[in-house]
Short mmCIF file of C-alpha atoms and ligand atoms in Angstrom, two decimals:
data_model
loop_
_atom_site.label_atom_id
_atom_site.label_comp_id
_atom_site.label_asym_id
_atom_site.label_seq_id
_atom_site.Cartn_x
_atom_site.Cartn_y
_atom_site.Cartn_z
CA MET A 1317 75.97 -46.38 -44.92
CA PRO A 1318 73.26 -46.29 -47.62
CA ALA A 1319 73.75 -43.86 -50.48
CA SER A 1320 71.62 -40.72 -50.54
CA PRO A 1321 69.89 -39.67 -53.76
CA THR A 1322 72.19 -37.64 -55.98
CA THR A 1323 72.05 -36.37 -59.52
CA ASP A 1324 74.87 -36.84 -61.93
CA THR A 1325 74.39 -33.65 -63.90
CA PRO A 1326 77.78 -32.44 -65.10
CA SER A 1327 78.98 -29.14 -63.66
CA PRO A 1328 80.80 -27.28 -66.44
CA ARG A 1329 83.59 -24.79 -65.70
CA GLN A 1330 81.91 -21.41 -65.61
CA ALA A 1331 83.19 -17.87 -65.66
CA GLY A 1332 81.19 -15.51 -63.49
CA ALA A 1333 81.20 -13.08 -60.59
CA VAL A 1334 82.91 -15.56 -58.23
CA ARG A 1335 86.56 -15.04 -59.00
CA ILE A 1336 89.01 -17.18 -57.13
CA ALA A 1337 92.66 -16.87 -58.10
CA PHE A 1338 93.48 -20.56 -57.86
CA ASP A 1339 97.05 -21.82 -58.04
CA ASN A 1340 96.82 -25.57 -57.62
CA SER A 1341 100.17 -27.05 -56.67
CA TYR A 1342 98.85 -30.45 -55.50
CA ALA A 1343 97.01 -31.05 -58.78
CA ARG A 1344 100.37 -30.63 -60.54
CA LEU A 1345 101.75 -33.68 -58.71
CA PRO A 1346 101.43 -37.06 -60.46
CA GLU A 1347 97.90 -38.38 -60.95
CA ARG A 1348 98.40 -41.41 -58.72
CA LEU A 1349 98.25 -39.11 -55.68
CA TYR A 1350 94.58 -38.27 -56.21
CA ALA A 1351 91.52 -38.74 -58.40
CA ARG A 1352 90.18 -35.96 -60.60
CA LEU A 1353 86.43 -35.50 -60.35
CA ASP A 1354 83.84 -32.78 -59.92
CA PRO A 1355 81.58 -32.43 -56.90
CA THR A 1356 78.13 -33.99 -57.32
CA PRO A 1357 75.47 -31.27 -57.57
CA VAL A 1358 72.78 -31.05 -54.89
CA ALA A 1359 69.05 -30.42 -55.15
CA ALA A 1360 68.42 -27.07 -53.49
CA PRO A 1361 71.44 -25.26 -52.07
CA LEU A 1362 70.68 -22.78 -49.34
CA LEU A 1363 73.39 -20.65 -47.78
CA VAL A 1364 73.72 -20.99 -44.03
CA ARG A 1365 76.73 -18.74 -43.59
CA VAL A 1366 79.78 -17.26 -45.25
CA ASN A 1367 82.73 -16.39 -43.03
CA ALA A 1368 83.27 -12.85 -44.33
CA ALA A 1369 86.43 -12.11 -42.35
CA LEU A 1370 88.10 -15.31 -43.53
CA ALA A 1371 86.97 -14.73 -47.13
CA GLU A 1372 88.58 -11.30 -47.09
CA ALA A 1373 91.80 -12.63 -45.59
CA LEU A 1374 91.93 -15.08 -48.49
CA GLY A 1375 91.37 -12.29 -51.01
CA LEU A 1376 87.84 -13.52 -51.82
CA ASP A 1377 84.74 -11.34 -52.04
CA PRO A 1378 82.25 -12.44 -49.34
CA ALA A 1379 79.32 -10.82 -51.19
CA ALA A 1380 80.14 -12.78 -54.34
CA LEU A 1381 80.34 -16.00 -52.30
CA ALA A 1382 76.91 -15.26 -50.80
CA SER A 1383 75.36 -14.54 -54.23
CA PRO A 1384 73.34 -17.33 -55.93
CA GLU A 1385 76.33 -18.11 -58.12
CA GLY A 1386 78.64 -18.20 -55.09
CA VAL A 1387 76.28 -20.51 -53.21
CA ALA A 1388 76.23 -22.80 -56.26
CA VAL A 1389 80.04 -22.96 -56.02
CA LEU A 1390 79.95 -23.63 -52.26
CA ALA A 1391 77.38 -26.41 -52.81
CA GLY A 1392 79.43 -28.07 -55.53
CA ASN A 1393 76.80 -27.32 -58.20
CA ARG A 1394 79.13 -25.09 -60.17
CA VAL A 1395 82.87 -25.44 -60.59
CA PRO A 1396 84.54 -22.02 -60.67
CA GLU A 1397 87.09 -21.10 -63.29
CA GLY A 1398 90.58 -22.19 -62.34
CA ALA A 1399 89.45 -24.94 -59.95
CA GLU A 1400 90.89 -28.43 -60.53
CA PRO A 1401 88.73 -30.59 -58.29
CA ILE A 1402 90.47 -33.65 -56.84
CA ALA A 1403 89.94 -36.22 -54.09
CA LEU A 1404 93.20 -37.04 -52.29
CA ALA A 1405 94.46 -40.55 -51.67
CA TYR A 1406 95.47 -41.43 -48.12
CA ALA A 1407 95.65 -44.35 -45.73
CA GLY A 1408 95.77 -44.35 -41.95
CA HIS A 1409 95.93 -46.10 -38.62
CA GLN A 1410 92.42 -45.97 -37.17
CA PHE A 1411 92.40 -46.81 -33.45
CA GLY A 1412 95.74 -48.52 -33.97
CA GLN A 1413 94.73 -50.63 -37.00
CA PHE A 1414 96.28 -49.86 -40.38
CA VAL A 1415 93.78 -49.26 -43.19
CA PRO A 1416 95.72 -49.09 -46.47
CA GLN A 1417 93.07 -47.11 -48.33
CA LEU A 1418 90.94 -44.33 -46.89
CA GLY A 1419 91.20 -41.13 -48.94
CA ASP A 1420 88.78 -38.25 -49.44
CA GLY A 1421 85.56 -40.24 -49.46
CA ARG A 1422 83.35 -37.21 -49.20
CA ALA A 1423 85.61 -34.23 -49.69
CA ILE A 1424 86.79 -32.58 -52.87
CA LEU A 1425 89.67 -30.14 -53.01
CA LEU A 1426 88.66 -27.32 -55.37
CA GLY A 1427 92.14 -25.84 -55.39
CA GLU A 1428 94.59 -23.59 -53.58
CA VAL A 1429 94.69 -19.84 -53.09
CA VAL A 1430 97.41 -17.58 -51.75
CA GLY A 1431 95.91 -15.28 -49.12
CA ARG A 1432 96.67 -11.66 -48.24
CA ASP A 1433 99.29 -12.93 -45.76
CA GLY A 1434 101.11 -14.69 -48.60
CA ALA A 1435 100.25 -18.14 -47.23
CA ARG A 1436 98.87 -20.83 -49.54
CA ARG A 1437 95.68 -22.57 -48.44
CA ASP A 1438 93.43 -25.36 -49.68
CA ILE A 1439 89.76 -24.72 -50.35
CA GLN A 1440 87.88 -27.97 -49.93
CA LEU A 1441 84.22 -28.94 -50.07
CA LYS A 1442 83.40 -31.49 -47.38
CA GLY A 1443 80.23 -33.47 -48.10
CA ALA A 1444 80.51 -32.90 -51.87
CA GLY A 1445 79.48 -36.36 -53.04
CA ARG A 1446 80.92 -39.77 -53.70
CA THR A 1447 84.51 -40.24 -54.87
CA PRO A 1448 86.60 -43.28 -55.77
CA PHE A 1449 87.55 -43.34 -52.05
CA SER A 1450 83.99 -43.44 -50.68
CA ARG A 1451 83.96 -47.19 -49.99
CA GLY A 1452 80.42 -47.81 -48.67
CA GLY A 1453 79.75 -44.16 -47.81
CA ASP A 1454 77.38 -41.73 -49.48
CA GLY A 1455 79.95 -38.94 -49.82
CA ARG A 1456 77.70 -36.58 -47.91
CA ALA A 1457 77.68 -34.76 -44.58
CA ALA A 1458 74.78 -33.97 -42.26
CA LEU A 1459 73.99 -30.40 -41.26
CA GLY A 1460 74.59 -30.95 -37.53
CA PRO A 1461 78.21 -32.17 -37.84
CA VAL A 1462 78.92 -29.48 -40.47
CA LEU A 1463 77.79 -26.74 -38.09
CA ARG A 1464 79.67 -28.42 -35.26
CA GLU A 1465 82.91 -28.32 -37.25
CA TYR A 1466 82.16 -24.70 -38.20
CA ILE A 1467 81.70 -23.65 -34.55
CA VAL A 1468 84.58 -25.60 -33.03
CA SER A 1469 87.17 -24.87 -35.73
CA GLU A 1470 86.38 -21.14 -35.65
CA ALA A 1471 86.50 -21.18 -31.83
CA MET A 1472 89.91 -22.86 -31.98
CA ALA A 1473 91.15 -20.17 -34.38
CA ALA A 1474 89.93 -17.42 -32.03
CA LEU A 1475 91.61 -19.22 -29.12
CA GLY A 1476 94.88 -19.02 -31.07
CA VAL A 1477 95.23 -22.73 -31.84
CA PRO A 1478 96.49 -23.78 -35.30
CA THR A 1479 93.47 -25.19 -37.09
CA THR A 1480 91.64 -25.65 -40.36
CA ARG A 1481 88.95 -22.99 -40.79
CA ALA A 1482 85.35 -22.83 -41.94
CA LEU A 1483 84.74 -20.55 -44.93
CA ALA A 1484 81.08 -21.43 -45.44
CA ALA A 1485 78.23 -23.83 -44.74
CA VAL A 1486 75.48 -24.58 -47.25
CA ALA A 1487 72.42 -26.75 -46.71
CA THR A 1488 71.86 -29.08 -49.67
CA GLY A 1489 68.09 -29.49 -49.55
CA GLN A 1490 68.70 -33.25 -49.68
CA PRO A 1491 68.39 -35.71 -46.85
CA VAL A 1492 71.29 -37.91 -45.78
CA LEU A 1493 70.43 -41.28 -44.36
CA ARG A 1494 72.13 -42.07 -41.07
CA GLU A 1495 70.22 -43.74 -38.26
CA THR A 1496 67.41 -41.48 -39.44
CA ALA A 1497 67.09 -39.09 -42.38
CA LEU A 1498 68.91 -35.85 -41.59
CA PRO A 1499 69.28 -32.60 -43.51
CA GLY A 1500 72.45 -32.59 -45.61
CA ALA A 1501 75.07 -29.84 -45.86
CA VAL A 1502 78.43 -28.99 -47.37
CA LEU A 1503 81.22 -27.35 -45.37
CA THR A 1504 83.82 -25.27 -47.19
CA ARG A 1505 86.99 -26.00 -45.31
CA VAL A 1506 90.19 -23.99 -45.53
CA ALA A 1507 93.46 -25.65 -44.50
CA ALA A 1508 97.18 -24.92 -44.77
CA SER A 1509 97.05 -28.21 -46.66
CA HIS A 1510 95.33 -31.56 -46.44
CA LEU A 1511 98.58 -33.51 -46.19
CA ARG A 1512 98.19 -36.08 -43.44
CA VAL A 1513 100.48 -38.65 -41.88
CA GLY A 1514 98.14 -41.07 -43.65
CA THR A 1515 98.97 -39.51 -47.04
CA PHE A 1516 102.58 -40.62 -46.61
CA GLN A 1517 101.46 -44.00 -45.27
CA TYR A 1518 99.36 -44.69 -48.37
CA PHE A 1519 102.42 -44.60 -50.63
CA ALA A 1520 104.91 -46.04 -48.15
CA ALA A 1521 102.66 -49.08 -47.73
CA ARG A 1522 102.73 -49.59 -51.51
CA GLY A 1523 106.52 -49.29 -51.64
CA ASP A 1524 106.15 -46.15 -53.77
CA ILE A 1525 109.19 -44.33 -52.40
CA GLU A 1526 109.15 -41.90 -55.29
CA ALA A 1527 105.69 -40.68 -54.26
CA VAL A 1528 106.82 -40.37 -50.63
CA ARG A 1529 109.73 -38.25 -51.82
CA LEU A 1530 107.41 -36.03 -53.90
CA LEU A 1531 105.10 -35.59 -50.90
CA ALA A 1532 108.04 -34.78 -48.64
CA ASP A 1533 109.33 -32.19 -51.13
CA HIS A 1534 105.83 -30.74 -51.41
CA ALA A 1535 105.52 -30.55 -47.61
CA ILE A 1536 108.91 -28.89 -47.31
CA ALA A 1537 108.16 -26.29 -49.99
CA ARG A 1538 104.77 -25.56 -48.53
CA HIS A 1539 105.16 -25.82 -44.76
CA TYR A 1540 108.82 -26.09 -43.82
CA PRO A 1541 110.75 -23.98 -46.36
CA ALA A 1542 113.76 -23.67 -44.03
CA ALA A 1543 114.21 -27.45 -44.24
CA ALA A 1544 115.08 -27.13 -47.94
CA ALA A 1545 118.31 -25.36 -47.00
CA ALA A 1546 119.16 -27.78 -44.16
CA GLU A 1547 122.00 -30.27 -44.49
CA HIS A 1548 119.46 -33.12 -44.32
CA PRO A 1549 116.16 -31.74 -45.61
CA TYR A 1550 114.04 -34.84 -44.87
CA ARG A 1551 115.36 -35.06 -41.33
CA ALA A 1552 114.58 -31.35 -40.98
CA LEU A 1553 111.06 -32.04 -42.26
CA LEU A 1554 110.58 -34.70 -39.60
CA GLU A 1555 111.93 -32.31 -36.96
CA GLY A 1556 109.52 -29.61 -38.09
CA VAL A 1557 106.50 -31.91 -37.98
CA VAL A 1558 107.53 -33.22 -34.54
CA THR A 1559 107.89 -29.68 -33.20
CA ARG A 1560 104.53 -28.52 -34.52
CA GLN A 1561 102.71 -31.58 -33.16
CA ALA A 1562 104.39 -31.13 -29.75
CA GLU A 1563 103.30 -27.50 -29.65
CA LEU A 1564 99.80 -28.37 -30.86
CA MET A 1565 99.34 -30.97 -28.10
CA ALA A 1566 100.39 -28.38 -25.50
CA ARG A 1567 97.83 -25.94 -26.92
CA TRP A 1568 95.07 -28.54 -26.83
CA LEU A 1569 95.79 -29.51 -23.24
CA LEU A 1570 96.01 -25.91 -22.06
CA ILE A 1571 92.45 -25.15 -23.21
CA GLY A 1572 90.86 -28.51 -22.37
CA PHE A 1573 90.35 -29.71 -25.96
CA ILE A 1574 89.81 -33.39 -26.76
CA HIS A 1575 90.07 -34.27 -30.46
CA GLY A 1576 88.43 -37.64 -30.08
CA VAL A 1577 89.74 -39.36 -33.26
CA MET A 1578 93.51 -38.93 -33.33
CA ASN A 1579 94.00 -41.44 -36.13
CA THR A 1580 97.02 -40.92 -38.38
CA ASP A 1581 94.70 -39.86 -41.21
CA ASN A 1582 93.52 -37.04 -38.96
CA THR A 1583 97.06 -35.84 -38.18
CA SER A 1584 98.08 -32.85 -40.27
CA ILE A 1585 101.63 -32.51 -41.59
CA ALA A 1586 101.21 -28.72 -41.37
CA GLY A 1587 100.49 -29.02 -37.63
CA GLU A 1588 96.90 -27.83 -37.71
CA THR A 1589 93.99 -29.33 -35.81
CA ILE A 1590 92.02 -31.15 -38.51
CA ASP A 1591 88.91 -33.32 -38.88
CA TYR A 1592 86.54 -32.21 -36.19
CA GLY A 1593 84.27 -35.14 -35.46
CA PRO A 1594 83.32 -36.13 -31.93
CA CYS A 1595 85.72 -33.53 -30.50
CA ALA A 1596 84.75 -31.80 -27.27
CA PHE A 1597 85.96 -29.46 -24.56
CA MET A 1598 86.22 -30.66 -21.01
CA ASP A 1599 84.02 -29.06 -18.35
CA ALA A 1600 85.26 -30.50 -15.02
CA TYR A 1601 88.97 -31.30 -15.15
CA ASP A 1602 89.73 -35.00 -15.42
CA PRO A 1603 92.61 -36.28 -17.56
CA ALA A 1604 90.69 -39.51 -18.30
CA THR A 1605 87.87 -37.62 -20.00
CA VAL A 1606 86.51 -39.21 -23.20
CA PHE A 1607 83.38 -38.03 -25.01
CA SER A 1608 83.53 -39.86 -28.31
CA ALA A 1609 81.01 -42.67 -28.56
CA ILE A 1610 83.34 -44.60 -30.89
CA ASP A 1611 86.34 -44.40 -28.52
CA GLN A 1612 85.28 -47.23 -26.28
CA GLY A 1613 88.73 -48.09 -24.95
CA GLY A 1614 89.45 -44.45 -24.15
CA ARG A 1615 92.47 -44.51 -26.48
CA TYR A 1616 92.08 -40.81 -27.26
CA ALA A 1617 91.32 -39.51 -23.74
CA TYR A 1618 92.28 -35.89 -22.95
CA GLY A 1619 95.43 -36.77 -21.04
CA SER A 1620 96.59 -39.42 -23.55
CA GLN A 1621 96.78 -37.01 -26.49
CA PRO A 1622 100.52 -36.19 -26.29
CA ARG A 1623 101.40 -39.90 -26.13
CA ILE A 1624 99.14 -40.64 -29.10
CA ALA A 1625 100.60 -37.74 -31.10
CA HIS A 1626 104.03 -39.26 -30.51
CA TRP A 1627 102.74 -42.65 -31.66
CA ASN A 1628 101.38 -41.03 -34.84
CA LEU A 1629 104.73 -39.31 -35.42
CA VAL A 1630 106.51 -42.66 -35.18
CA ARG A 1631 104.22 -43.86 -37.99
CA PHE A 1632 105.17 -40.75 -39.99
CA ALA A 1633 108.88 -41.33 -39.38
CA GLU A 1634 108.51 -44.91 -40.63
CA THR A 1635 107.31 -43.63 -44.00
CA LEU A 1636 110.37 -41.38 -44.29
CA LEU A 1637 112.98 -44.05 -43.46
CA PRO A 1638 114.04 -44.59 -47.13
CA LEU A 1639 114.67 -40.85 -47.40
CA LEU A 1640 116.62 -40.51 -44.15
CA ALA A 1641 119.58 -42.76 -45.02
CA GLU A 1642 120.74 -45.26 -47.64
CA THR A 1643 120.21 -48.25 -45.37
CA GLU A 1644 117.70 -49.08 -42.69
CA GLU A 1645 119.81 -49.06 -39.55
CA PRO A 1646 121.18 -45.52 -39.76
CA ALA A 1647 117.76 -44.31 -40.97
CA VAL A 1648 116.12 -45.76 -37.85
CA GLU A 1649 118.78 -44.11 -35.67
CA GLU A 1650 118.10 -40.74 -37.33
CA ALA A 1651 114.35 -41.12 -36.85
CA LYS A 1652 114.73 -42.17 -33.21
CA ALA A 1653 116.95 -39.18 -32.47
CA VAL A 1654 114.37 -36.77 -33.91
CA LEU A 1655 111.40 -38.49 -32.23
CA ALA A 1656 113.20 -38.28 -28.88
CA GLY A 1657 112.76 -34.53 -29.19
CA PHE A 1658 108.98 -34.78 -28.94
CA ALA A 1659 108.62 -35.23 -25.16
CA PRO A 1660 110.98 -32.41 -24.13
CA GLN A 1661 109.41 -30.03 -26.65
CA PHE A 1662 105.91 -30.90 -25.50
CA ASP A 1663 106.92 -30.54 -21.83
CA ALA A 1664 108.55 -27.16 -22.46
CA ALA A 1665 105.55 -25.79 -24.39
CA TYR A 1666 103.05 -27.17 -21.88
CA CYS A 1667 104.99 -25.93 -18.85
CA ALA A 1668 105.44 -22.44 -20.35
CA GLY A 1669 101.73 -22.33 -21.10
CA LEU A 1670 100.80 -23.44 -17.59
CA GLN A 1671 103.08 -20.75 -16.14
CA ARG A 1672 101.28 -18.12 -18.26
CA LYS A 1673 97.92 -19.44 -17.06
CA LEU A 1674 99.09 -19.08 -13.46
CA GLY A 1675 100.51 -15.58 -13.97
CA LEU A 1676 104.07 -16.81 -13.41
CA LEU A 1677 105.72 -14.77 -16.10
CA THR A 1678 109.27 -15.28 -14.86
CA GLY A 1679 109.57 -19.06 -14.86
CA GLN A 1680 110.98 -20.86 -11.82
CA ALA A 1681 111.97 -24.47 -11.29
CA GLY A 1682 109.04 -25.40 -9.03
CA ASP A 1683 106.34 -23.91 -11.26
CA GLY A 1684 105.53 -27.16 -13.06
CA ALA A 1685 104.94 -28.95 -9.76
CA LEU A 1686 102.81 -26.07 -8.49
CA GLY A 1687 100.65 -26.25 -11.62
CA GLN A 1688 100.38 -30.05 -11.42
CA ASP A 1689 99.35 -29.79 -7.78
CA LEU A 1690 96.50 -27.47 -8.76
CA LEU A 1691 95.41 -29.85 -11.55
CA THR A 1692 95.43 -32.81 -9.15
CA ARG A 1693 93.24 -30.90 -6.71
CA MET A 1694 90.91 -29.82 -9.53
CA ALA A 1695 90.52 -33.46 -10.61
CA GLU A 1696 89.82 -34.57 -7.03
CA ASN A 1697 87.27 -31.80 -6.57
CA GLY A 1698 85.47 -31.82 -9.93
CA ALA A 1699 86.51 -28.21 -10.56
CA ASP A 1700 85.60 -26.71 -13.93
CA PHE A 1701 88.80 -26.40 -15.99
CA THR A 1702 88.01 -23.16 -17.81
CA LEU A 1703 86.36 -21.31 -14.93
CA THR A 1704 89.08 -22.23 -12.43
CA PHE A 1705 91.82 -20.70 -14.55
CA ARG A 1706 89.73 -17.69 -15.57
CA GLY A 1707 88.92 -17.14 -11.90
CA LEU A 1708 92.62 -17.13 -11.03
CA CYS A 1709 92.98 -13.92 -13.08
CA ASP A 1710 91.02 -12.10 -10.35
CA ALA A 1711 92.42 -14.17 -7.50
CA ALA A 1712 95.93 -13.12 -8.56
CA ALA A 1713 95.07 -9.57 -7.48
CA GLY A 1714 94.47 -10.72 -3.89
CA PRO A 1715 92.45 -13.11 -1.71
CA ALA A 1716 89.32 -11.00 -2.31
CA GLY A 1717 89.18 -12.73 -5.70
CA ASP A 1718 89.21 -16.24 -4.20
CA ALA A 1719 85.50 -16.72 -3.59
CA ALA A 1720 84.57 -17.54 -7.19
CA VAL A 1721 87.37 -20.11 -7.56
CA ARG A 1722 86.90 -21.82 -4.19
CA ALA A 1723 83.23 -22.33 -4.99
CA LEU A 1724 84.26 -24.54 -7.95
CA PHE A 1725 85.93 -27.08 -5.63
CA ALA A 1726 83.91 -29.76 -3.85
CA ASP A 1727 86.18 -29.07 -0.88
CA PRO A 1728 87.08 -25.37 -1.04
CA ALA A 1729 89.85 -25.89 1.55
CA SER A 1730 91.71 -27.89 -1.08
CA TYR A 1731 91.92 -24.73 -3.16
CA ASP A 1732 92.81 -22.55 -0.16
CA SER A 1733 95.92 -24.49 0.78
CA TRP A 1734 97.11 -24.47 -2.84
CA ALA A 1735 96.35 -20.74 -3.20
CA GLU A 1736 98.53 -19.99 -0.19
CA ARG A 1737 101.54 -21.56 -1.94
CA TRP A 1738 100.65 -19.81 -5.20
CA ARG A 1739 100.48 -16.40 -3.51
CA ARG A 1740 103.89 -16.89 -1.93
CA ARG A 1741 105.25 -17.74 -5.37
CA LEU A 1742 103.55 -14.68 -6.91
CA LEU A 1743 105.56 -12.45 -4.55
CA ASP A 1744 108.64 -13.27 -6.66
CA GLU A 1745 106.98 -11.84 -9.77
CA GLN A 1746 108.09 -8.38 -10.80
CA THR A 1747 105.14 -7.69 -13.13
CA ASP A 1748 102.70 -5.16 -11.70
CA PRO A 1749 99.29 -6.66 -10.90
CA PRO A 1750 97.26 -5.01 -13.73
CA ALA A 1751 99.78 -6.18 -16.35
CA ARG A 1752 99.79 -9.67 -14.83
CA CYS A 1753 96.03 -9.76 -14.81
CA ALA A 1754 95.93 -8.77 -18.50
CA ALA A 1755 98.51 -11.45 -19.37
CA MET A 1756 96.53 -14.08 -17.46
CA ARG A 1757 93.29 -13.12 -19.20
CA ALA A 1758 95.02 -13.57 -22.54
CA ALA A 1759 96.02 -17.11 -21.50
CA ASN A 1760 92.78 -18.21 -19.81
CA PRO A 1761 89.67 -18.01 -21.99
CA ALA A 1762 86.31 -17.15 -20.47
CA PHE A 1763 84.47 -18.89 -23.32
CA ILE A 1764 84.99 -22.28 -24.90
CA PRO A 1765 82.55 -24.24 -27.08
CA ARG A 1766 80.90 -26.10 -24.24
CA ASN A 1767 79.16 -29.26 -25.39
CA HIS A 1768 75.72 -28.39 -24.06
CA ILE A 1769 75.84 -24.95 -25.69
CA VAL A 1770 77.00 -26.35 -29.05
CA GLN A 1771 74.45 -29.13 -28.94
CA ALA A 1772 71.58 -26.72 -28.22
CA ALA A 1773 72.63 -24.49 -31.15
CA LEU A 1774 72.79 -27.49 -33.49
CA ALA A 1775 69.41 -28.79 -32.32
CA ALA A 1776 67.80 -25.40 -33.03
CA ALA A 1777 69.29 -25.36 -36.55
CA VAL A 1778 68.56 -28.98 -37.44
CA GLU A 1779 65.17 -29.44 -35.77
CA ARG A 1780 63.67 -25.96 -36.09
CA GLN A 1781 65.66 -24.31 -38.91
CA ASP A 1782 66.51 -21.63 -36.35
CA PHE A 1783 70.06 -20.47 -37.02
CA ALA A 1784 70.03 -17.59 -34.50
CA PRO A 1785 71.64 -19.65 -31.68
CA PHE A 1786 74.35 -20.87 -34.11
CA GLU A 1787 75.11 -17.24 -35.04
CA GLU A 1788 75.13 -16.13 -31.41
CA VAL A 1789 77.47 -18.94 -30.34
CA LEU A 1790 79.87 -18.03 -33.15
CA ASP A 1791 79.81 -14.40 -32.08
CA VAL A 1792 80.49 -15.19 -28.40
CA LEU A 1793 83.32 -17.55 -29.32
CA SER A 1794 84.95 -15.07 -31.69
CA ARG A 1795 86.17 -13.16 -28.59
CA PRO A 1796 86.92 -15.94 -26.09
CA TYR A 1797 89.36 -13.95 -23.96
CA GLU A 1798 87.06 -10.95 -23.41
CA ASP A 1799 84.56 -10.67 -20.59
CA GLN A 1800 81.10 -10.52 -22.11
CA PRO A 1801 78.96 -9.84 -19.02
CA ASP A 1802 75.63 -10.12 -20.82
CA ARG A 1803 76.59 -13.60 -22.03
CA ALA A 1804 77.39 -15.26 -18.71
CA ARG A 1805 75.35 -18.33 -19.57
CA TYR A 1806 77.80 -19.22 -22.35
CA ALA A 1807 80.63 -19.28 -19.81
CA ALA A 1808 78.81 -21.45 -17.28
CA PRO A 1809 79.27 -25.22 -17.01
CA PRO A 1810 76.22 -27.36 -17.76
CA ALA A 1811 73.58 -27.92 -15.12
CA PRO A 1812 73.39 -31.64 -14.24
CA GLU A 1813 70.48 -32.19 -16.63
CA GLU A 1814 72.30 -30.34 -19.46
CA ARG A 1815 75.46 -32.42 -19.23
CA VAL A 1816 76.52 -34.04 -22.52
CA LEU A 1817 78.12 -37.41 -21.85
CA GLN A 1818 78.82 -38.58 -25.40
CA THR A 1819 79.61 -37.00 -28.75
CA PHE A 1820 79.30 -38.63 -32.16
CA CYS A 1821 81.14 -38.18 -35.42
CA GLY A 1822 77.87 -38.21 -37.23
CA THR A 1823 79.46 -39.32 -40.50
P1 AMP B 763 86.64 -39.36 -40.69
O1 AMP B 763 86.09 -40.27 -39.65
O2 AMP B 763 85.70 -38.23 -41.06
O3 AMP B 763 88.02 -38.87 -40.41
O4 AMP B 763 86.70 -40.22 -42.02
C1 AMP B 763 87.41 -41.42 -42.14
C2 AMP B 763 87.31 -41.93 -43.56
O5 AMP B 763 85.96 -42.22 -43.88
C3 AMP B 763 87.78 -40.94 -44.61
O6 AMP B 763 88.36 -41.68 -45.64
C4 AMP B 763 86.50 -40.31 -45.06
O7 AMP B 763 86.59 -39.77 -46.36
C5 AMP B 763 85.54 -41.49 -45.01
N1 AMP B 763 84.14 -41.05 -44.84
C6 AMP B 763 83.57 -40.52 -43.74
N2 AMP B 763 82.28 -40.26 -43.95
C7 AMP B 763 82.00 -40.61 -45.22
C8 AMP B 763 80.83 -40.59 -46.05
N3 AMP B 763 79.66 -40.13 -45.61
N4 AMP B 763 80.95 -41.02 -47.32
C9 AMP B 763 82.11 -41.49 -47.79
N5 AMP B 763 83.24 -41.55 -47.07
C10 AMP B 763 83.19 -41.12 -45.81
MG1 MG B 764 89.38 -37.87 -41.23
#
């Protein structure tokens, strides 16, 4: 990746209207965990968007962020008072291969804030210039991928999935050189933290057990405070991370999300979805679905995600072994016992979610098989994942609602014979139909960030500087569980010529 032109003008700490009450716990950890450096200023920052609701939840003033001084902060041209900019060290398994040094090659953590809800969050600039971890990269991000992360991470939040958030996007006025020259941008990302499985791996691989212990203590204090009081705090940490990843995988599968690059450096210790690259939502249901152009072996296919999350958790557990017991053998036994909890926790969360999607609010033993049978038929018939489940909300009221769902199946009779079984099962439900319908709507979104819709919005922004489609897509996706009758086209699957077959990380 060739370097893009940058200036090296220093960015002095400045007091001004942008007041951010930073409290930077990571920057208080030893210096070998990160590198201190300021963002590299950009030529001509132009605000694309500030996420006002998120700013307010964080106790920030959206108007101040959108002011020229605020935009300078969001572009990395001005370092606000109280920020302690750092690039974090981490390693990671990428497509199964261990890379001992990755790190924030193009992201700079400005600092942490405690939001109105009392939760601490990182504020990070992604695309803020080269760092000691940049390797051959230019430290920059292109506008398209920045807007893509903005749309998809905000959609995930509205869908109720734990995720990093997008606080702002700023165009830099500088090109980034990829296959062609593209407009550059900086994303302001908000995360519970940027601790990754790969952060632990970086120090474990160097035999720096003290650093692993500091990271584990930091993770416990920040994300798993109950573990501090447990008999074995580090085991409790591992249990907490396993549980959150199991629940996250269930959430992803239940809405048809494919991350695309589930490397250990993209696996959050806090249990959030992080690092949106070639991620995508499935249209027609098929567990083998892969969109990412770089995932040629299909390692990170939709249906493989729980297995891969488990694999990543085994890598995490390996880093904790010296903390789990005095000697290796009992430590491995401890780790194995905790990791064995992943599959049952995933199964329970996934099955409960599938029951909610089917309107089966009082769980029964055969419900999992009933759900799997539907999924098998959907796969055989190319049925759209999102529309099928949304359609079941109406079909649950009676066969009059079947027409829309049947039409999604290549062979509608395949749906009919399943629906007969489903209706018999629904007779055992005590919930009255309107309440069931409302519960099903809350579990089955009408709107997801469909690839063709996202791609069209990005093309308008990047090729024509038209940000109206980007704004409209964000607005539609901010209420994914509501019917929005005037926006039916955002709910529809792509026409054959609109179908997106591959997505790119665009780094
Ligand atoms: P990602 O594929 O975005 O998860 O990134 C994997 C690694 O590559 C991380 O260490 C990133 O910081 C680094 N990286 C990605 N893009 C760039 C870039 N343009 N410049 C420098 N480092 C980068
Ligand atoms: Mg990454």
